[in-house]
Amino acid sequence: MMLQNRRLSLLLLAIASLTVVGIRAGMQTQQSAWADQGSGATQKVEPAAAAGDSEHDESANELPFSPILLELAVIIGVAMLGRWLAESLKQSAVLGELLIGVVIGNIGFWLGIPLFVMVMHLGEAMPLFSEVWLTGRSVTEAASEIFSASALAEGGSARRLVEMMTGPEGPRYVAMTFALWLFSELGVILLLFMVGLESEIDEMLAVGWRALLVAVTGVVAPFFLGLLVGMWLLPDAGATVHIFLAATLCATSVGITARVFRDLGKLQTREAKVILGAAVIDDVLGLIILAVVVGIASTGQIDALEIGRISLLSVLFLGSVILFGGNLVRWLVPLVAVFEKHHVKLLFPLALAFLLAWAASAIELAPIVGAFAAGLILSEEHFKNVSATATMANLIAPLERIFAPVFFVLMGMQVNLQSFLDPTTLWLALAFSAVAIIGKLVCGLPAGRGTDRWTIGQGMIPRGEVGLIFASIGKGLGVVSGSVFSALVAMVVVTTLITPISLKWSLFRTSGAEDKI
């Protein structure tokens, strides 16, 4: 087994290295031009000017679409490889996609490839992209408004981003980075939409107060523990950072837990039903918390009125969608089917998911809240008189399996392993992991008699894709720094790794006890 693992590791490193080299060759990076950018401390060439200086150079005026195709092909390919390696080692596929992203991201970053440097600093790059796009300012003008003088000093990451964006290949790198971010956002919206499709409102009500208590405890305990740890280890970070970190630790991803229960034939046990029911409620509570902390992060301050407004908007949005959305969908589907009967079961759900994601964003909620709500109100019953094709989940799943892995690979590519040389990052990773585990183990206590509380607590531990979504939003808003983001990803990896092992042991333990009885 050790020999097999060693071979798999060597294969992973070899393919990752070839992948990075392939992207580098596909982008046709001009090393001499890049060296000139790195040495020109006062270079302030804007994209428009660069294009004007190379009017006779056809490659400079060429739309950077072909590299984007290569980029997407490579990312999907390495995601497939990561899934295969993880499943070969009997680990979660999400973990494989995340870790292979860490490998190729750091190899490309260490080689100094501009695309990988820009991705590694995506949290700084996206506000700069937005400022240039929305205001029409030059890159240097926008950077002077966004970044501090120290960040723009020689050797700073912000200075390096500006030099890359204003260099001869700047438009190409910007287009590729933006495309990668866009594909990842599409993937996470589809992912939460699928989670909504697989969740049933009736199931949330059927498990009753027991699952509700488990879910509430599983949110409250990690939140306050995370708040204390953040205030202890990051005393100068500010209340907004502490609250966002605490909210990230509240997340739960039960996909891994459900997979373990299914593989062992335990899905019909009392523990499985409580965990799965609590997880759905946990998702709803987590999305509301996310909406609140995003609002706090956007305003930069803790305002009781603002928190109340966002909480009210979240409840009203989800409540109105759940109460009236089903009837509205039942009325709309026959009308849409008049124009598109053959593909209505694919196109209408996607349009609804994107529409509600936009609506959630318009009222300052996270778009994934709307996507989740869209999946929650859709049912196969709405299409029984219109289409007899495959289910919505089967039709949309291929799209989610294409784009969701892009999100996880991109999250891995933003983890700078060099940050773990800093003892603070290591301490943060250890503290977050400990709080994440303890906070969810506690939620098994109110499960009641007749259930194994230890098993329920362990089943709620993994953060998986939900934790990554929270962390990525925090980094995109500038709340979470690079080192804190790396520590949060490490926490996700730890909780994702230990859950299948500990849960299998716990289930075998309870099965053995029942057999003795």
Coordinates of C-alpha atoms in Angstrom, one line a residue:
M1 CA 0.0 0.0 0.0
M2 CA 2.9 2.4 0.9
L3 CA 4.5 1.6 -2.5
Q4 CA 1.2 2.3 -4.3
N5 CA 0.8 5.6 -2.4
R6 CA 4.4 6.6 -3.3
R7 CA 3.8 5.9 -6.9
L8 CA 0.6 7.9 -6.9
S9 CA 2.4 10.8 -5.3
L10 CA 5.2 10.8 -7.8
L11 CA 2.6 10.5 -10.6
L12 CA 0.7 13.5 -9.2
L13 CA 3.8 15.7 -9.0
A14 CA 5.0 14.7 -12.5
I15 CA 1.6 15.4 -14.1
A16 CA 1.2 18.6 -12.1
S17 CA 4.6 19.8 -13.3
L18 CA 3.8 19.0 -16.9
T19 CA 0.4 20.8 -16.5
V20 CA 2.1 23.9 -15.4
V21 CA 4.6 23.8 -18.2
G22 CA 1.8 23.1 -20.7
I23 CA -0.1 26.2 -19.5
R24 CA 3.0 28.2 -19.7
A25 CA 3.7 27.1 -23.2
G26 CA 0.1 27.6 -24.3
M27 CA 0.1 31.2 -23.1
Q28 CA 3.3 31.8 -25.1
T29 CA 4.9 33.7 -22.2
Q30 CA 7.6 36.0 -23.3
Q31 CA 10.3 35.6 -20.7
S32 CA 12.2 38.7 -21.9
A33 CA 9.2 40.9 -21.7
W34 CA 8.4 39.5 -18.2
A35 CA 11.9 40.2 -17.1
D36 CA 11.6 43.8 -18.3
Q37 CA 8.4 44.2 -16.4
G38 CA 9.9 42.9 -13.2
S39 CA 12.9 45.3 -13.5
G40 CA 11.0 48.4 -14.5
A41 CA 10.0 49.9 -11.3
T42 CA 8.5 53.0 -12.8
Q43 CA 6.8 51.3 -15.8
K44 CA 3.2 52.7 -16.2
V45 CA 2.2 51.3 -19.6
E46 CA -1.6 50.9 -19.7
P47 CA -3.2 48.1 -21.7
A48 CA -4.6 50.5 -24.3
A49 CA -1.2 52.1 -24.8
A50 CA 0.5 48.8 -25.0
A51 CA -1.9 47.8 -27.8
G52 CA -1.3 51.1 -29.5
D53 CA 2.5 50.5 -29.5
S54 CA 2.1 47.1 -31.1
E55 CA -0.4 47.9 -33.9
H56 CA 1.6 45.9 -36.4
D57 CA 1.9 42.9 -34.0
E58 CA -1.0 40.7 -34.8
S59 CA -0.6 38.6 -31.6
A60 CA -1.0 41.7 -29.5
N61 CA -4.4 42.5 -31.0
E62 CA -5.6 38.9 -31.0
L63 CA -8.5 38.2 -28.7
P64 CA -7.2 36.0 -25.9
F65 CA -9.8 33.3 -26.3
S66 CA -7.6 30.3 -27.3
P67 CA -5.6 30.4 -24.1
I68 CA -8.9 30.4 -22.1
L69 CA -9.9 27.2 -23.9
L70 CA -6.6 25.6 -23.0
E71 CA -6.9 26.8 -19.5
L72 CA -10.4 25.3 -19.0
A73 CA -9.3 22.0 -20.6
V74 CA -6.3 21.8 -18.3
I75 CA -8.2 22.7 -15.1
I76 CA -10.9 20.1 -15.9
G77 CA -8.1 17.5 -16.6
V78 CA -6.3 18.1 -13.4
A79 CA -9.6 18.0 -11.5
M80 CA -10.2 14.6 -13.0
L81 CA -6.8 13.5 -11.9
G82 CA -7.3 14.8 -8.4
R83 CA -10.6 13.0 -8.1
W84 CA -9.1 9.7 -9.3
L85 CA -6.1 10.0 -6.9
A86 CA -8.4 10.8 -3.9
E87 CA -10.8 7.9 -4.7
S88 CA -7.9 5.6 -5.2
L89 CA -6.8 6.4 -1.6
K90 CA -10.5 6.1 -0.5
Q91 CA -10.8 9.8 0.2
S92 CA -13.3 12.4 -0.8
A93 CA -13.2 13.6 -4.4
V94 CA -13.5 17.2 -3.3
L95 CA -10.3 16.7 -1.3
G96 CA -8.4 15.5 -4.4
E97 CA -9.5 18.5 -6.4
L98 CA -8.5 20.9 -3.7
L99 CA -5.1 19.3 -3.1
I100 CA -4.1 19.1 -6.7
G101 CA -5.0 22.7 -7.0
V102 CA -2.6 23.4 -4.2
V103 CA 0.2 21.5 -6.0
I104 CA -0.1 23.1 -9.4
G105 CA -0.8 26.5 -7.9
N106 CA 2.3 26.5 -5.9
I107 CA 4.5 25.1 -8.7
G108 CA 3.3 27.8 -11.0
F109 CA 3.8 30.5 -8.4
W110 CA 7.3 29.3 -7.5
L111 CA 8.2 29.4 -11.3
G112 CA 7.0 33.0 -11.4
I113 CA 4.3 32.4 -14.1
P114 CA 2.2 35.5 -14.2
L115 CA -1.1 33.7 -14.4
F116 CA -0.4 31.7 -11.3
V117 CA 0.9 34.8 -9.5
M118 CA -2.3 36.6 -10.3
V119 CA -4.4 33.7 -9.2
M120 CA -2.5 33.4 -5.9
H121 CA -3.3 37.0 -5.3
L122 CA -6.8 36.8 -6.6
G123 CA -8.2 38.5 -3.5
E124 CA -6.3 41.6 -4.4
A125 CA -6.7 41.3 -8.2
M126 CA -10.5 41.1 -8.2
P127 CA -11.1 44.5 -6.6
L128 CA -8.7 46.0 -9.0
F129 CA -10.4 44.3 -12.0
S130 CA -13.8 45.7 -10.7
E131 CA -12.5 49.2 -10.2
V132 CA -11.0 49.4 -13.7
W133 CA -14.1 47.8 -15.3
L134 CA -16.7 50.0 -13.4
T135 CA -15.0 53.4 -13.4
G136 CA -13.0 53.2 -16.6
R137 CA -9.9 54.4 -14.8
S138 CA -6.4 53.3 -15.8
V139 CA -4.9 50.4 -13.8
T140 CA -2.4 52.6 -12.1
E141 CA -5.0 55.1 -11.1
A142 CA -7.3 52.4 -9.8
A143 CA -4.5 50.7 -7.9
S144 CA -3.6 54.0 -6.2
E145 CA -7.2 54.2 -4.9
I146 CA -7.4 50.6 -3.7
F147 CA -4.0 49.8 -2.3
S148 CA -1.9 51.5 0.3
A149 CA 1.4 53.1 -0.6
S150 CA 3.3 50.2 1.2
A151 CA 1.5 47.6 -0.9
L152 CA 2.5 49.4 -4.0
A153 CA 6.1 49.7 -2.9
E154 CA 8.9 47.9 -4.7
G155 CA 8.5 44.1 -4.1
G156 CA 4.9 44.3 -2.9
S157 CA 2.2 41.9 -4.3
A158 CA 0.0 44.9 -5.4
R159 CA 2.9 46.4 -7.3
R160 CA 3.5 43.1 -9.0
L161 CA -0.1 42.8 -10.1
V162 CA 0.0 46.3 -11.6
E163 CA 3.1 45.5 -13.5
M164 CA 1.6 42.3 -14.9
M165 CA -1.7 44.0 -15.9
T166 CA 0.0 46.9 -17.6
G167 CA 2.6 44.9 -19.4
P168 CA 2.5 43.7 -23.1
E169 CA 0.7 40.4 -22.1
G170 CA -1.5 42.1 -19.4
P171 CA -4.8 41.8 -21.2
R172 CA -4.2 38.1 -21.8
Y173 CA -3.5 37.4 -18.2
V174 CA -6.4 39.4 -17.0
A175 CA -8.8 37.6 -19.4
M176 CA -7.6 34.2 -18.3
T177 CA -7.8 35.0 -14.6
F178 CA -11.2 36.6 -14.9
A179 CA -12.4 33.6 -17.0
L180 CA -11.2 31.1 -14.4
W181 CA -12.9 33.1 -11.6
L182 CA -16.1 33.3 -13.7
F183 CA -16.2 29.5 -14.3
S184 CA -15.6 28.9 -10.6
E185 CA -18.5 31.2 -9.6
L186 CA -20.7 29.4 -12.0
G187 CA -19.7 26.1 -10.5
V188 CA -20.4 27.1 -6.9
I189 CA -23.9 28.4 -8.0
L190 CA -24.7 25.1 -9.7
L191 CA -23.4 23.3 -6.7
L192 CA -25.7 25.1 -4.2
F193 CA -28.5 24.7 -6.7
M194 CA -28.0 20.9 -6.7
V195 CA -27.9 20.9 -2.9
G196 CA -31.3 22.6 -2.9
L197 CA -32.6 20.1 -5.4
E198 CA -31.5 17.2 -3.2
S199 CA -33.1 18.8 -0.1
E200 CA -36.7 18.5 0.7
I201 CA -38.7 20.9 2.9
D202 CA -40.8 18.0 4.1
E203 CA -37.6 16.2 5.3
M204 CA -36.7 19.3 7.3
L205 CA -40.0 19.2 9.1
A206 CA -40.1 15.4 9.5
V207 CA -37.0 15.0 11.7
G208 CA -38.6 17.5 14.1
W209 CA -37.1 19.3 17.1
R210 CA -34.2 16.8 17.6
A211 CA -32.6 17.7 14.3
L212 CA -33.3 21.4 14.8
L213 CA -31.5 21.3 18.2
V214 CA -28.6 19.5 16.7
A215 CA -28.3 22.0 13.9
V216 CA -28.6 25.1 16.1
T217 CA -26.0 23.7 18.5
G218 CA -23.8 22.9 15.6
V219 CA -23.9 26.5 14.5
V220 CA -23.8 28.3 17.9
A221 CA -20.9 26.3 19.4
P222 CA -18.4 26.6 16.6
F223 CA -19.4 30.3 16.1
F224 CA -18.5 31.3 19.7
L225 CA -15.5 29.1 19.9
G226 CA -14.2 30.5 16.6
L227 CA -14.9 34.0 17.8
L228 CA -12.8 33.4 20.9
V229 CA -10.0 31.8 19.0
G230 CA -10.0 34.7 16.5
M231 CA -9.8 37.3 19.2
W232 CA -7.0 35.4 20.9
L233 CA -4.8 34.7 17.9
L234 CA -5.7 37.8 15.8
P235 CA -6.3 40.5 18.4
D236 CA -5.5 43.3 15.9
A237 CA -7.6 42.0 13.0
G238 CA -10.9 43.7 14.0
A239 CA -14.3 42.5 14.9
T240 CA -15.4 42.0 11.2
V241 CA -12.6 39.5 10.6
H242 CA -13.4 37.6 13.9
I243 CA -17.1 37.3 13.0
F244 CA -16.3 36.1 9.5
L245 CA -13.9 33.5 10.8
A246 CA -16.5 32.3 13.3
A247 CA -19.1 32.1 10.6
T248 CA -16.9 30.0 8.4
L249 CA -16.5 27.5 11.2
C250 CA -20.3 27.1 11.4
A251 CA -20.5 25.5 8.0
T252 CA -21.2 21.8 7.5
S253 CA -20.9 19.6 4.5
V254 CA -22.5 16.3 4.9
G255 CA -21.8 14.9 1.5
I256 CA -18.9 13.0 2.9
T257 CA -21.0 11.8 5.8
A258 CA -23.8 10.7 3.6
R259 CA -21.3 8.8 1.4
V260 CA -20.0 6.8 4.4
F261 CA -23.5 6.0 5.6
R262 CA -24.5 4.8 2.1
D263 CA -21.4 2.7 1.6
L264 CA -22.0 0.9 4.9
G265 CA -25.7 0.5 4.4
K266 CA -26.6 2.7 7.3
L267 CA -28.6 5.4 5.6
Q268 CA -31.8 4.2 7.3
T269 CA -30.5 4.4 10.8
R270 CA -31.7 6.9 13.3
E271 CA -28.4 8.6 13.4
A272 CA -28.3 9.1 9.6
K273 CA -31.7 10.6 9.5
V274 CA -31.0 13.0 12.3
I275 CA -27.6 14.1 10.7
L276 CA -29.1 14.5 7.2
G277 CA -32.1 16.4 8.6
A278 CA -30.0 18.6 10.8
A279 CA -27.6 19.3 7.9
V280 CA -30.4 20.8 5.8
I281 CA -31.4 23.1 8.6
D282 CA -27.7 23.8 9.2
D283 CA -27.3 24.9 5.5
V284 CA -30.2 27.3 5.8
L285 CA -28.9 28.8 9.1
G286 CA -25.4 28.9 7.6
L287 CA -26.7 30.8 4.5
I288 CA -28.5 33.3 6.7
I289 CA -25.3 33.8 8.8
L290 CA -23.3 34.2 5.6
A291 CA -25.7 36.9 4.4
V292 CA -25.3 38.8 7.7
V293 CA -21.5 38.6 7.8
V294 CA -21.2 39.6 4.1
G295 CA -23.3 42.7 4.9
I296 CA -21.0 43.4 7.9
A297 CA -17.9 43.0 5.8
S298 CA -19.3 45.2 3.0
T299 CA -20.1 48.1 5.4
G300 CA -16.9 47.6 7.4
Q301 CA -18.6 47.9 10.7
I302 CA -21.0 46.1 13.1
D303 CA -24.3 47.9 13.1
A304 CA -27.2 46.4 15.0
L305 CA -29.7 48.0 12.6
E306 CA -27.8 46.7 9.6
I307 CA -27.6 43.2 11.0
G308 CA -31.3 43.3 11.7
R309 CA -32.0 44.5 8.2
I310 CA -29.9 41.8 6.5
S311 CA -31.3 39.1 8.8
L312 CA -34.8 40.3 8.0
L313 CA -34.1 40.4 4.3
S314 CA -32.6 36.9 4.5
V315 CA -35.7 35.5 6.3
L316 CA -38.1 37.3 4.0
F317 CA -36.3 36.2 0.9
L318 CA -36.1 32.5 1.8
G319 CA -39.5 32.6 3.4
S320 CA -41.3 34.1 0.5
V321 CA -39.5 31.9 -2.0
I322 CA -40.4 28.8 0.0
L323 CA -44.0 29.8 0.7
F324 CA -44.9 31.2 -2.8
G325 CA -42.2 29.9 -5.1
G326 CA -43.6 26.5 -5.5
N327 CA -47.0 27.7 -6.7
L328 CA -45.4 30.3 -9.0
V329 CA -43.2 27.6 -10.6
R330 CA -46.3 25.3 -11.0
W331 CA -48.0 28.2 -12.9
L332 CA -44.9 29.2 -15.0
V333 CA -43.8 25.7 -16.2
P334 CA -46.7 25.1 -18.6
L335 CA -46.3 28.6 -20.1
V336 CA -42.6 28.0 -20.7
A337 CA -43.3 24.5 -22.1
V338 CA -45.3 26.1 -24.9
F339 CA -42.1 27.6 -26.3
E340 CA -39.6 24.9 -25.3
K341 CA -41.2 21.6 -24.4
H342 CA -38.3 19.2 -25.1
H343 CA -35.7 20.9 -22.9
V344 CA -37.9 22.7 -20.4
K345 CA -36.7 20.5 -17.5
L346 CA -33.2 21.6 -18.1
L347 CA -33.5 25.2 -19.2
F348 CA -36.2 26.4 -16.8
P349 CA -34.5 25.3 -13.6
L350 CA -31.2 26.8 -14.7
A351 CA -32.9 30.1 -15.6
L352 CA -34.7 30.1 -12.2
A353 CA -31.4 29.4 -10.4
F354 CA -29.6 32.2 -12.1
L355 CA -32.6 34.6 -11.7
L356 CA -32.8 34.0 -7.9
A357 CA -29.1 34.2 -7.5
W358 CA -29.2 37.6 -9.2
A359 CA -32.2 38.6 -7.0
A360 CA -30.3 37.6 -3.8
S361 CA -27.3 39.6 -4.9
A362 CA -29.5 42.6 -5.7
I363 CA -30.7 42.7 -2.1
E364 CA -27.1 42.3 -0.8
L365 CA -27.3 38.6 -0.1
A366 CA -24.8 36.0 -1.4
P367 CA -25.9 34.7 -4.8
I368 CA -25.6 31.1 -3.5
V369 CA -28.6 31.9 -1.2
G370 CA -30.8 32.4 -4.2
A371 CA -29.4 29.3 -6.0
F372 CA -30.1 27.2 -3.0
A373 CA -33.6 28.6 -2.7
A374 CA -34.3 27.9 -6.4
G375 CA -33.4 24.2 -5.9
L376 CA -35.4 24.0 -2.8
I377 CA -38.7 25.0 -4.4
L378 CA -38.4 22.9 -7.6
S379 CA -39.9 19.5 -7.7
E380 CA -40.3 16.8 -10.3
E381 CA -44.1 17.1 -9.8
H382 CA -43.9 20.5 -11.6
F383 CA -42.9 18.7 -14.8
K384 CA -45.1 15.6 -14.7
N385 CA -47.5 16.8 -17.4
V386 CA -44.8 18.5 -19.5
S387 CA -41.8 16.3 -19.8
A388 CA -41.1 12.6 -19.2
T389 CA -37.3 12.8 -19.7
A390 CA -34.6 12.3 -17.0
T391 CA -34.9 14.1 -13.7
M392 CA -33.7 17.6 -13.2
A393 CA -30.8 16.4 -11.1
N394 CA -29.6 14.0 -13.8
L395 CA -29.9 16.7 -16.5
I396 CA -28.1 19.4 -14.5
A397 CA -25.5 17.2 -12.8
P398 CA -23.2 17.1 -15.8
L399 CA -22.9 20.9 -15.8
E400 CA -22.2 20.9 -12.1
R401 CA -19.6 18.2 -12.5
I402 CA -17.8 20.3 -15.1
F403 CA -17.7 23.7 -13.3
A404 CA -17.9 22.9 -9.6
P405 CA -14.4 21.2 -9.7
V406 CA -13.0 24.5 -11.2
F407 CA -14.1 26.2 -8.0
F408 CA -12.2 23.6 -5.8
V409 CA -9.1 23.6 -8.0
L410 CA -9.1 27.4 -7.9
M411 CA -9.4 27.5 -4.1
G412 CA -6.4 25.2 -3.9
M413 CA -4.4 27.3 -6.3
Q414 CA -4.8 30.3 -3.9
V415 CA -3.2 28.4 -0.9
N416 CA 0.4 29.6 -0.6
L417 CA 2.4 26.9 1.1
Q418 CA 5.1 29.4 2.0
S419 CA 2.6 31.0 4.4
F420 CA 2.9 27.9 6.6
L421 CA 6.5 28.8 7.3
D422 CA 5.0 31.5 9.4
P423 CA 4.3 30.1 12.9
T424 CA 1.1 32.2 13.1
T425 CA -0.4 30.4 10.1
L426 CA 0.4 27.0 11.6
W427 CA -1.2 28.1 14.9
L428 CA -4.2 29.4 13.2
A429 CA -4.6 26.1 11.2
L430 CA -4.3 24.0 14.4
A431 CA -6.6 26.2 16.3
F432 CA -9.3 26.4 13.6
S433 CA -9.1 22.6 13.2
A434 CA -9.5 22.0 16.9
V435 CA -12.4 24.4 17.2
A436 CA -14.1 23.0 14.1
I437 CA -13.9 19.4 15.5
I438 CA -14.9 20.3 19.1
G439 CA -17.7 22.6 18.0
K440 CA -19.4 19.9 16.0
L441 CA -18.9 17.1 18.4
V442 CA -20.8 19.2 21.0
C443 CA -23.9 19.3 18.7
G444 CA -24.5 15.5 19.3
L445 CA -25.4 16.2 22.9
P446 CA -29.0 17.3 22.3
A447 CA -29.7 14.4 19.9
G448 CA -31.7 12.7 22.6
R449 CA -32.1 9.1 23.8
G450 CA -32.1 6.2 21.4
T451 CA -29.3 7.7 19.2
D452 CA -25.5 7.5 19.4
R453 CA -24.6 11.1 20.2
W454 CA -20.9 10.5 19.4
T455 CA -21.7 9.3 15.9
I456 CA -24.0 12.3 15.2
G457 CA -21.3 14.7 16.4
Q458 CA -18.7 13.1 14.2
G459 CA -21.1 13.1 11.2
M460 CA -21.4 16.9 11.4
I461 CA -17.7 17.6 11.5
P462 CA -16.7 17.9 7.8
R463 CA -16.7 21.4 6.3
G464 CA -15.9 20.4 2.7
E465 CA -17.1 22.6 -0.1
V466 CA -19.3 24.7 2.2
G467 CA -16.3 25.8 4.3
L468 CA -14.4 26.6 1.1
I469 CA -17.3 28.7 -0.2
F470 CA -17.3 30.8 3.0
A471 CA -13.6 31.2 3.0
S472 CA -13.5 32.2 -0.7
I473 CA -16.2 34.9 -0.2
G474 CA -14.2 36.3 2.7
K475 CA -11.0 36.5 0.7
G476 CA -12.9 38.0 -2.2
L477 CA -14.2 40.7 0.1
G478 CA -10.7 41.4 1.4
V479 CA -11.7 40.3 4.9
V480 CA -9.6 37.1 5.0
S481 CA -5.9 37.5 4.4
G482 CA -3.8 35.0 2.5
S483 CA -2.4 33.4 5.6
V484 CA -5.8 33.1 7.3
F485 CA -7.3 31.7 4.0
S486 CA -4.5 29.1 3.9
A487 CA -5.3 28.2 7.6
L488 CA -9.0 27.8 6.8
V489 CA -8.2 25.6 3.8
A490 CA -6.0 23.5 6.1
M491 CA -8.9 23.2 8.5
V492 CA -11.2 22.0 5.7
V493 CA -8.6 19.4 4.7
V494 CA -8.3 18.1 8.2
T495 CA -12.0 17.8 8.9
T496 CA -12.6 16.2 5.5
L497 CA -9.8 13.6 6.1
I498 CA -10.7 12.5 9.6
T499 CA -14.5 12.2 9.3
P500 CA -14.6 9.1 7.1
I501 CA -12.1 7.3 9.3
S502 CA -13.7 8.3 12.7
L503 CA -17.2 7.8 11.5
K504 CA -16.6 4.3 10.2
W505 CA -15.0 3.4 13.5
S506 CA -18.0 4.8 15.4
L507 CA -20.5 3.0 13.3
F508 CA -18.6 -0.3 13.6
R509 CA -18.4 0.3 17.4
T510 CA -22.2 0.7 17.7
S511 CA -22.9 -2.2 15.4
G512 CA -20.6 -4.4 17.5
A513 CA -22.4 -3.3 20.7
E514 CA -25.8 -4.1 19.1
D515 CA -24.5 -7.5 18.0
K516 CA -23.4 -8.3 21.6
I517 CA -26.8 -7.4 22.9

